Coordinates of C-alpha atoms in Angstrom, one line a residue:
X89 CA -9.3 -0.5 16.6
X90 CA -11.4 1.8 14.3
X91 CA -12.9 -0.7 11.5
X92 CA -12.4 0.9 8.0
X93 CA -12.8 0.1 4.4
X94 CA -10.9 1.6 1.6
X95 CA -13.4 2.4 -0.9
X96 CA -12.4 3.9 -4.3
X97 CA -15.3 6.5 -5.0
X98 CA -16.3 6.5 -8.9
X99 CA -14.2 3.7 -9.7
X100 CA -15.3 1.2 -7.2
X101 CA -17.8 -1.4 -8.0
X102 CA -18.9 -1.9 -4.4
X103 CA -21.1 1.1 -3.5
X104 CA -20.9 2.7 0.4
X105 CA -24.3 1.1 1.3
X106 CA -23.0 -2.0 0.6
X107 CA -19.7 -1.6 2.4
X108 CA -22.1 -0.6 5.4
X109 CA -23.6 -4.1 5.6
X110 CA -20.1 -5.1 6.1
X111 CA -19.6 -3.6 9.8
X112 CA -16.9 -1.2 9.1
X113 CA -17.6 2.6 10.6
X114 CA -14.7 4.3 8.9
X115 CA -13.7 5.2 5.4
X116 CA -10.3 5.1 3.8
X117 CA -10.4 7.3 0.7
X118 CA -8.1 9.5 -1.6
X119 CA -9.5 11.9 -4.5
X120 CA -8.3 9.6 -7.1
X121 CA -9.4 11.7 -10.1
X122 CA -7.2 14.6 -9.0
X123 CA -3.7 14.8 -10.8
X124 CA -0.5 13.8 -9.2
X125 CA 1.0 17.5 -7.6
X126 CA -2.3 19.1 -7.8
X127 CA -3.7 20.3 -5.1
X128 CA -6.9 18.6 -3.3
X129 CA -9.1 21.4 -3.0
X130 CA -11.5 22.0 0.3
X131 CA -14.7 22.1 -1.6
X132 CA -13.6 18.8 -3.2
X133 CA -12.6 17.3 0.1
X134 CA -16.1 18.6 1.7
X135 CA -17.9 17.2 -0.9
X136 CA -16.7 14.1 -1.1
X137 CA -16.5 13.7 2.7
X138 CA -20.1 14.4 2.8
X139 CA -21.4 12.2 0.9
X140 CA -19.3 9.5 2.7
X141 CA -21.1 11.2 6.1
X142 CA -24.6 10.8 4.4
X143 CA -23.8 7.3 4.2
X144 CA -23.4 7.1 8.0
X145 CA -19.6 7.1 7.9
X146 CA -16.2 9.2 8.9
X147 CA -13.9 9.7 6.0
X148 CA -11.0 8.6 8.3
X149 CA -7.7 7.9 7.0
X150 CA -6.5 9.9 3.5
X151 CA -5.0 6.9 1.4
X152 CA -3.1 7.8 -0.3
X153 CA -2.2 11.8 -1.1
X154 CA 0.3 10.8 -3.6
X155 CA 3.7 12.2 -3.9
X156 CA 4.8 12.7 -7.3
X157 CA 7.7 11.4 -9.0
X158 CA 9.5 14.6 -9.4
X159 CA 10.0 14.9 -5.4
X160 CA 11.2 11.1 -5.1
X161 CA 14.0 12.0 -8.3
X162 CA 14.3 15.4 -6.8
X163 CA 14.0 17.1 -9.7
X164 CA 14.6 20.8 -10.4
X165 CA 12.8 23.2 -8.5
X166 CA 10.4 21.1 -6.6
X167 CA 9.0 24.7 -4.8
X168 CA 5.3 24.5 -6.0
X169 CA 4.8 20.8 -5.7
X170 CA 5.9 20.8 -2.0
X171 CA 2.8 24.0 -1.6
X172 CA 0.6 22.3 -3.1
X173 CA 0.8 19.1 -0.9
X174 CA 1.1 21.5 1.9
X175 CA -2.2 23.1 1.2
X176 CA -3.9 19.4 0.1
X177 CA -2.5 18.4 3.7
X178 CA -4.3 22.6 5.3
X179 CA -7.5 21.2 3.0
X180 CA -7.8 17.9 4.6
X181 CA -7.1 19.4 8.2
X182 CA -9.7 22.0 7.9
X183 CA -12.2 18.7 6.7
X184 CA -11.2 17.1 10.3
X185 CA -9.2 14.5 8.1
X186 CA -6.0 14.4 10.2
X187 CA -4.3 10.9 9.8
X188 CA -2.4 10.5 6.1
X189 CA -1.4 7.3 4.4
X190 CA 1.6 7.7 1.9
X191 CA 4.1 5.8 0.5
X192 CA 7.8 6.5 -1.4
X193 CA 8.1 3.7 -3.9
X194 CA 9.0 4.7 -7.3
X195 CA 7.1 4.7 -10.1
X196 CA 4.9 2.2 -9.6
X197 CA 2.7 0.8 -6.4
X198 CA 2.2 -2.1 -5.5
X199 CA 2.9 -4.8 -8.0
X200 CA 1.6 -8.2 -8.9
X201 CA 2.1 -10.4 -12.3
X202 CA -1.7 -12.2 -11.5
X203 CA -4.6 -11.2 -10.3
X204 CA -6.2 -14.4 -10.9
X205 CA -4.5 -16.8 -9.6
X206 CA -6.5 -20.2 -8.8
X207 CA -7.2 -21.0 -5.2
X208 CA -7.2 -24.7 -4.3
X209 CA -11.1 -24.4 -2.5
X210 CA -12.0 -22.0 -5.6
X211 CA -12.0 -18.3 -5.6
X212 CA -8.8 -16.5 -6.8
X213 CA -5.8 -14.2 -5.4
X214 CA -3.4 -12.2 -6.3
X215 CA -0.2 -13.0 -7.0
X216 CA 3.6 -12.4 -7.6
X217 CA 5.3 -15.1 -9.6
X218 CA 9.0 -14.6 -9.1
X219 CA 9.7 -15.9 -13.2
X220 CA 6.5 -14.1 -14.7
X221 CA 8.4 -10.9 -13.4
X222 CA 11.7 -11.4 -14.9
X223 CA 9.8 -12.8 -18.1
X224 CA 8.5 -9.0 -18.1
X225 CA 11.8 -7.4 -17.4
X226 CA 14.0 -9.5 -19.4
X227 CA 12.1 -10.4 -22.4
X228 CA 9.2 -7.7 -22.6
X229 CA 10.6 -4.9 -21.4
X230 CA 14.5 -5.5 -22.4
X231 CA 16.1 -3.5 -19.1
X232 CA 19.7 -3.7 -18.6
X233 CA 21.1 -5.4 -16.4
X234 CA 17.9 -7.0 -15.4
X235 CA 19.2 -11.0 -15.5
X236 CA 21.3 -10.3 -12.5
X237 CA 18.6 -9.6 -10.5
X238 CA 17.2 -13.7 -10.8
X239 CA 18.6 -16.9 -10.5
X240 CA 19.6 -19.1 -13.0
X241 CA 16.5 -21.0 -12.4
X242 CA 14.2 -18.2 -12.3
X243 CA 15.7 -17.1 -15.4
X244 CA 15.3 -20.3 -17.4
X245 CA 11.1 -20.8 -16.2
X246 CA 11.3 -17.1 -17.5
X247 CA 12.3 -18.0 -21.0
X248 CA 10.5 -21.5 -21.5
X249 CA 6.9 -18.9 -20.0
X250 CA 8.1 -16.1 -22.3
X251 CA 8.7 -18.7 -25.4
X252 CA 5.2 -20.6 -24.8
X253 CA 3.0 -17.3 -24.3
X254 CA 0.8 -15.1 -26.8
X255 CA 0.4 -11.2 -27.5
X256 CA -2.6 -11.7 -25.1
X257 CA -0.4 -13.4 -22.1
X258 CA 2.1 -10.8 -22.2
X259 CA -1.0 -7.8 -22.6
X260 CA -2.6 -10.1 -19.1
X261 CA 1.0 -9.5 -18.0
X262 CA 1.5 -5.8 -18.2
X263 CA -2.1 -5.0 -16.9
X264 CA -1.4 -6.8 -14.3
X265 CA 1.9 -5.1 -13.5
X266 CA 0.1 -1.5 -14.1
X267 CA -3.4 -3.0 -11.6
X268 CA -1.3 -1.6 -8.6
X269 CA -1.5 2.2 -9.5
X270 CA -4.9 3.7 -8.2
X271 CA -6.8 6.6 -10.6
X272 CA -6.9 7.1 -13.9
X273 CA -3.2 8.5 -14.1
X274 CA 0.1 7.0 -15.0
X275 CA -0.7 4.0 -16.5
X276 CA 2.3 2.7 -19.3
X277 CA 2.4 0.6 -22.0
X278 CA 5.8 -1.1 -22.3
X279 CA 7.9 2.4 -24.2
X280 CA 6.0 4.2 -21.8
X281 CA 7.8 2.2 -18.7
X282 CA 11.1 2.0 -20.6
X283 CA 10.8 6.1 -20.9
X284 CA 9.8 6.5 -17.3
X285 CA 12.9 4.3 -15.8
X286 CA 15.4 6.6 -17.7
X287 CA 14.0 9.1 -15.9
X288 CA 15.3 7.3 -12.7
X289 CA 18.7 6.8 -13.8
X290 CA 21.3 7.3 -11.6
X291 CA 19.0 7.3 -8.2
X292 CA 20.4 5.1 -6.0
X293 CA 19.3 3.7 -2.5
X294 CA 21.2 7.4 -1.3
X295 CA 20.1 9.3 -3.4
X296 CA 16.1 7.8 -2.9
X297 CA 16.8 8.7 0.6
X298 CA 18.0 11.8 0.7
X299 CA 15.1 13.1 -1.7
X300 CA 13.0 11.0 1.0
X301 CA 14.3 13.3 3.7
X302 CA 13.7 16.5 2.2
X303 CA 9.7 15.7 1.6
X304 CA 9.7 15.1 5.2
X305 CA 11.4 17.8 6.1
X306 CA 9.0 20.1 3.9
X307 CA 6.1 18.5 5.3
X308 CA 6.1 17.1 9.3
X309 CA 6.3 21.0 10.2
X310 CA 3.2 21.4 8.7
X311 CA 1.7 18.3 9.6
X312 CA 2.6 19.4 13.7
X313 CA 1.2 22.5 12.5
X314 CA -2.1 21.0 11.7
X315 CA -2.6 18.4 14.3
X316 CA -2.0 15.9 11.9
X317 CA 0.1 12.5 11.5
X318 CA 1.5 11.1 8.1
X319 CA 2.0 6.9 8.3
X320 CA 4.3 5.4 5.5
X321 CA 3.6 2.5 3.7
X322 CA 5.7 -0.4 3.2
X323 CA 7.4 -1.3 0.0
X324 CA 5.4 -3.8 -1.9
X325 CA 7.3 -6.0 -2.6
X326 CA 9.7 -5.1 -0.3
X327 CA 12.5 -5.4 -2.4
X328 CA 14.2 -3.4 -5.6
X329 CA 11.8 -3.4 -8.8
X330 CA 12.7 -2.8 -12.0
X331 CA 16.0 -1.7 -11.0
X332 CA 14.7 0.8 -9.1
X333 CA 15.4 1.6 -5.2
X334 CA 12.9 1.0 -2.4
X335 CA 13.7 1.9 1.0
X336 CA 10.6 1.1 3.1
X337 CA 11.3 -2.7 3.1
X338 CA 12.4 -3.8 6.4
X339 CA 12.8 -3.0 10.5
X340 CA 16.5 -0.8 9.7
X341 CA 14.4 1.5 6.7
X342 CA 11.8 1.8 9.2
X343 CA 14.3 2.8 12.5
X344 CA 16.1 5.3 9.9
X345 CA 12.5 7.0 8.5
X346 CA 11.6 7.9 11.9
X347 CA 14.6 9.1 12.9
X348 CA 15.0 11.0 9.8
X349 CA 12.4 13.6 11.3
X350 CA 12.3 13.0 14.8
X351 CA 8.3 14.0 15.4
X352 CA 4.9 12.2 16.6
X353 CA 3.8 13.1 13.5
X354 CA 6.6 10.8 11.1
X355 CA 4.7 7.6 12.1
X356 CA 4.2 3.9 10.0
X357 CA 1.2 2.0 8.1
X358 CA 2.0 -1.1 9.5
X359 CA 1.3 -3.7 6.3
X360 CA 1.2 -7.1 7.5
X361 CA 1.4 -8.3 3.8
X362 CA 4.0 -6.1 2.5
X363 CA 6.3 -6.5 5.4
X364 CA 5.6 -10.2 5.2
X365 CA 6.5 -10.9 1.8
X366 CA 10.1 -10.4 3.1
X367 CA 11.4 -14.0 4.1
X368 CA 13.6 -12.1 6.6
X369 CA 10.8 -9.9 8.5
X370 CA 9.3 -10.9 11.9
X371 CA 6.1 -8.8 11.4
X372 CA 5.0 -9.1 15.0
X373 CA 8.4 -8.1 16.4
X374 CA 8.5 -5.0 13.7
X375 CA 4.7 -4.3 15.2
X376 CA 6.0 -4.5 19.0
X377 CA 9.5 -2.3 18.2
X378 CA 7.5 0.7 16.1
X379 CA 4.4 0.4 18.4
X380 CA 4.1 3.7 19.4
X381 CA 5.0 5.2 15.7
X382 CA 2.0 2.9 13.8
X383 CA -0.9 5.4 13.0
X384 CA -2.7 2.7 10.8
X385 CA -2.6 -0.8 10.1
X386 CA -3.5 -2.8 7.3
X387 CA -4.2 -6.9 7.8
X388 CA -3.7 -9.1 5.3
X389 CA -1.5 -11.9 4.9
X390 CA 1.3 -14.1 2.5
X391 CA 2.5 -17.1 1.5
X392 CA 5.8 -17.1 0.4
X393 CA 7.6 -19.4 -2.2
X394 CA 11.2 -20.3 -1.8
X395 CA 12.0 -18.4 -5.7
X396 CA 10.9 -15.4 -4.3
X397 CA 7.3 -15.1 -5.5
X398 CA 4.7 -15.2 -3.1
X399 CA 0.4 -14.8 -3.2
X400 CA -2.4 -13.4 -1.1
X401 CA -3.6 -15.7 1.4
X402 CA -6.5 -15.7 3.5
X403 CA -6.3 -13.3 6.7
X404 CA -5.2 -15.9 9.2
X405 CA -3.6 -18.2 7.4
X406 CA -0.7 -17.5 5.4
X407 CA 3.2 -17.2 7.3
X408 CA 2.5 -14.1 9.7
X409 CA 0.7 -15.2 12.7
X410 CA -2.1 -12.7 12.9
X411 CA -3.0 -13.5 16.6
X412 CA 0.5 -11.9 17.6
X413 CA 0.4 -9.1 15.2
X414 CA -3.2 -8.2 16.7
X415 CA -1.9 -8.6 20.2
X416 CA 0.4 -6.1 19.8
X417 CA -1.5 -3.6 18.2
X418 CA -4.1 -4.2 21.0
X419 CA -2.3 -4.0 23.7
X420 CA -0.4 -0.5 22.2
X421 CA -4.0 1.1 22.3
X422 CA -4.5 0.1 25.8
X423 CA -1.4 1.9 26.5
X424 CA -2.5 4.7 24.3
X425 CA -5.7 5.2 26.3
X426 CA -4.7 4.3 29.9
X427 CA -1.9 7.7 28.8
X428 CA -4.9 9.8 27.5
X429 CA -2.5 10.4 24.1
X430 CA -4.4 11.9 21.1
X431 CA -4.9 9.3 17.8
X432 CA -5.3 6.3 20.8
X433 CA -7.6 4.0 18.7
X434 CA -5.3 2.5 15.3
X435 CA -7.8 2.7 12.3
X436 CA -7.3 -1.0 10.8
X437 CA -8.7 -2.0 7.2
X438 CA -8.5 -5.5 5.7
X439 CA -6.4 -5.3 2.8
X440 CA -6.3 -7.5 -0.1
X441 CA -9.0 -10.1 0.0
X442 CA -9.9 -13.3 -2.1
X443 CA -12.5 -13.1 -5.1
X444 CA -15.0 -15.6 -3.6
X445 CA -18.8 -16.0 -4.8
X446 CA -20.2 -13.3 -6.4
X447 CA -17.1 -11.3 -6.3
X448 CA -16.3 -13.3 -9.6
X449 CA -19.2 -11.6 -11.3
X450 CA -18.2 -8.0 -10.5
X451 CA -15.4 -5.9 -11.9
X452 CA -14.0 -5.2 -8.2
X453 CA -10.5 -3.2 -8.4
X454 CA -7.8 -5.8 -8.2
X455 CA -7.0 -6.9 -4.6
X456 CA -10.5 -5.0 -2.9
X457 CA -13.2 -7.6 -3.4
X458 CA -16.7 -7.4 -1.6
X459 CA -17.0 -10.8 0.0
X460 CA -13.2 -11.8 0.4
X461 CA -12.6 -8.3 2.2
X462 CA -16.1 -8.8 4.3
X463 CA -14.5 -12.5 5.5
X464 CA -11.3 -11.0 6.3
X465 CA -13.0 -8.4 8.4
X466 CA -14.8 -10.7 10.4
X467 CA -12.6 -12.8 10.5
X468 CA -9.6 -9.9 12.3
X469 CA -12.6 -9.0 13.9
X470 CA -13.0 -11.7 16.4
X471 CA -9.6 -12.2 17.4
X472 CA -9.7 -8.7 18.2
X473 CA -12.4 -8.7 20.4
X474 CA -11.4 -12.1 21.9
X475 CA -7.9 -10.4 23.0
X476 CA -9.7 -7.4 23.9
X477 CA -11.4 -9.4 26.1
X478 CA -8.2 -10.8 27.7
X479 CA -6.2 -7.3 27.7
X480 CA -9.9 -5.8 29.7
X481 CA -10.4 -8.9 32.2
X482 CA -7.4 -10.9 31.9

């Protein structure tokens, strides 16, 4: 596997000779300062992808060139945003950028209610607390309907949290909630949410899908076009937020995504922790059906809570077994190679690390730590050369 790093450009702490000491060779990036439906421009793709080059590494993996919320509500006349992604996806080609990380979850990324939370041998992780979240929904952010979405139980740690906390615990709260969206764009304070979700209503898990459908349809032409392969993120969470849809959550959203465009270039970001944090996913087996569709992977792993909340836990710990995930994903390049396909080796980053040491001294972006990342690399990094080993000499 091709050994990456995602690094965030001017908003990342952790500079690119840094991340060299680390022992990655690629680069995950996105042009994070560019609007949502604007198009990434080739002298702004050149530029930036020199200066990762001058650095000694390949920008390899575009993560993410977003889609903006218009084309997952399918709003209006949605002619000029689908041209512009079109020519950000020409731009990128003609850069020798070909592999695309996306995702279609509404609104808002991926979403945690700490990013802080206490580790037992020190350090910190990120977390989502199952009654922080419906503290937000039902007490902060007042949605409808929002209690039937949680337990009894749930509900009533949501009230006694709610009751006992300050301005400054529900501010902690809300940053936390917003941490998931990369840039400097569509951040929302709490009538800024509320305005956003109206904007959503009446999008069900259909309707979600069928605007789903027409971006790929508008773009996997192109992307053939180009020599090029798009790779879909998992919902994180994988489950409904806010109210709101998400259809990337499990093995049957997967089967129907790929079938929706039938192409090699409608292919999967296989996310060990997203997937994971769904009590009813079999990561491994997801990683062994799709095989031949993943075009990235991101490692990280979960430990789930019975309630529904689960946190970050270190790479090979945590309820996915790792060892069978990387088997799979090893043995699908040998087969890759041994048929001489194009995109053979899987770029792999490790995603979501601990804050250990002197990450706690740094303003890292939530989730992409220096020293927690670096231990999860090495750490995915043996067992891949160890079954490497065994898939080369038995």
């Amino acid at each position: 596997m091709i050994e990456c790093w995602r690094w965030y450009g001017a908003y990342d702490t952790i500079s690119l000779p840094e991340i060299a000491q680390t022992g990655a060779t690629g680069i995950v990036h996105a042009l994070h300062e560019v609007p949502y439906g604007e198009v990434w421009t080739s002298d702004a793709i050149a530029a930036r992808r020199g200066e990762i080059a001058k650095a000694g590494f390949d920008w390899t993996v575009a993560e993410s060139l977003p889609i903006h919320e218009s084309i997952k509500r399918g709003d209006g006349n949605l002619s000029t945003l689908f041209a512009n992604y079109r020519q950000s996806m020409a731009n990128l080609a003609a850069n020798g950028i070909r592999t695309i990380c996306y995702n279609f979850m509404p609104l808002l990324d991926w979403t945690r209610t700490d990013l802080t939370a206490p580790l037992a041998r020190g350090g910190t992780c990120l977390r989502f607390d199952q009654a922080r979240m419906a503290a937000f929904e039902i007490h902060m952010l007042g949605r409808a309907r929002a209690e039937d979405d949680y337990s009894h139980e749930v509900r009533n740690r949501a009230a006694i949290w709610f009751q006992q906390s300050n301005e400054a615990d529900r501010e902690a709260l809300l940053h936390a909630i917003m941490s998931g969206l990369p840039g400097a764009f569509d951040r929302y304070d709490i009538a800024g949410l509320r305005g956003a979700l109206e904007r959503y209503d009446g999008i069900d898990r259909a309707t979600l899908r069928a605007n789903y459908k027409r971006f790929l349809d508008e773009v996997i032409p192109t992307a053939e076009e180009l020599g090029m392969v798009f790779c879909v993120h998992p919902d994180d969470p994988p489950r409904d937020i806010l109210g709101l849809p998400r259809i990337v959550s499990d093995a049957d959203d997967i089967a129907w995504i790929l079938s929706a465009v039938d192409s090699p270039a409608n292919g999967l970001t296989l996310c060990s922790g997203s997937l994971g944090a769904n009590p009813a996913n079999d990561v491994p087996a997801i990683a062994k059906r799709f095989a031949k569709s993943i075009r990235f992977a991101h490692l990280r792993n979960v430990r789930k809570d019975p309630d529904g909340s689960f946190e970050e836990a270190a790479h090979l710990d945590g309820d996915t077994d790792m060892v069978a995930l990387i088997r799979v994903l090893v043995a699908e390049e040998a087969r890759r190679q041994e048929a001489n396909e194009s995109f053979a080796q899987i770029p792999m980053r490790p995603d979501h690390g601990h804050d250990l040491l002197s990450d706690l001294e740094r303003d890292n972006f939530p989730g992409y730590p220096l020293i927690g990342r670096m231990r999860g690399l090495a750490e995915l990094r043996g067992v891949t050369r160890a079954l490497q080993q065994v898939q080369t000499h038995g």
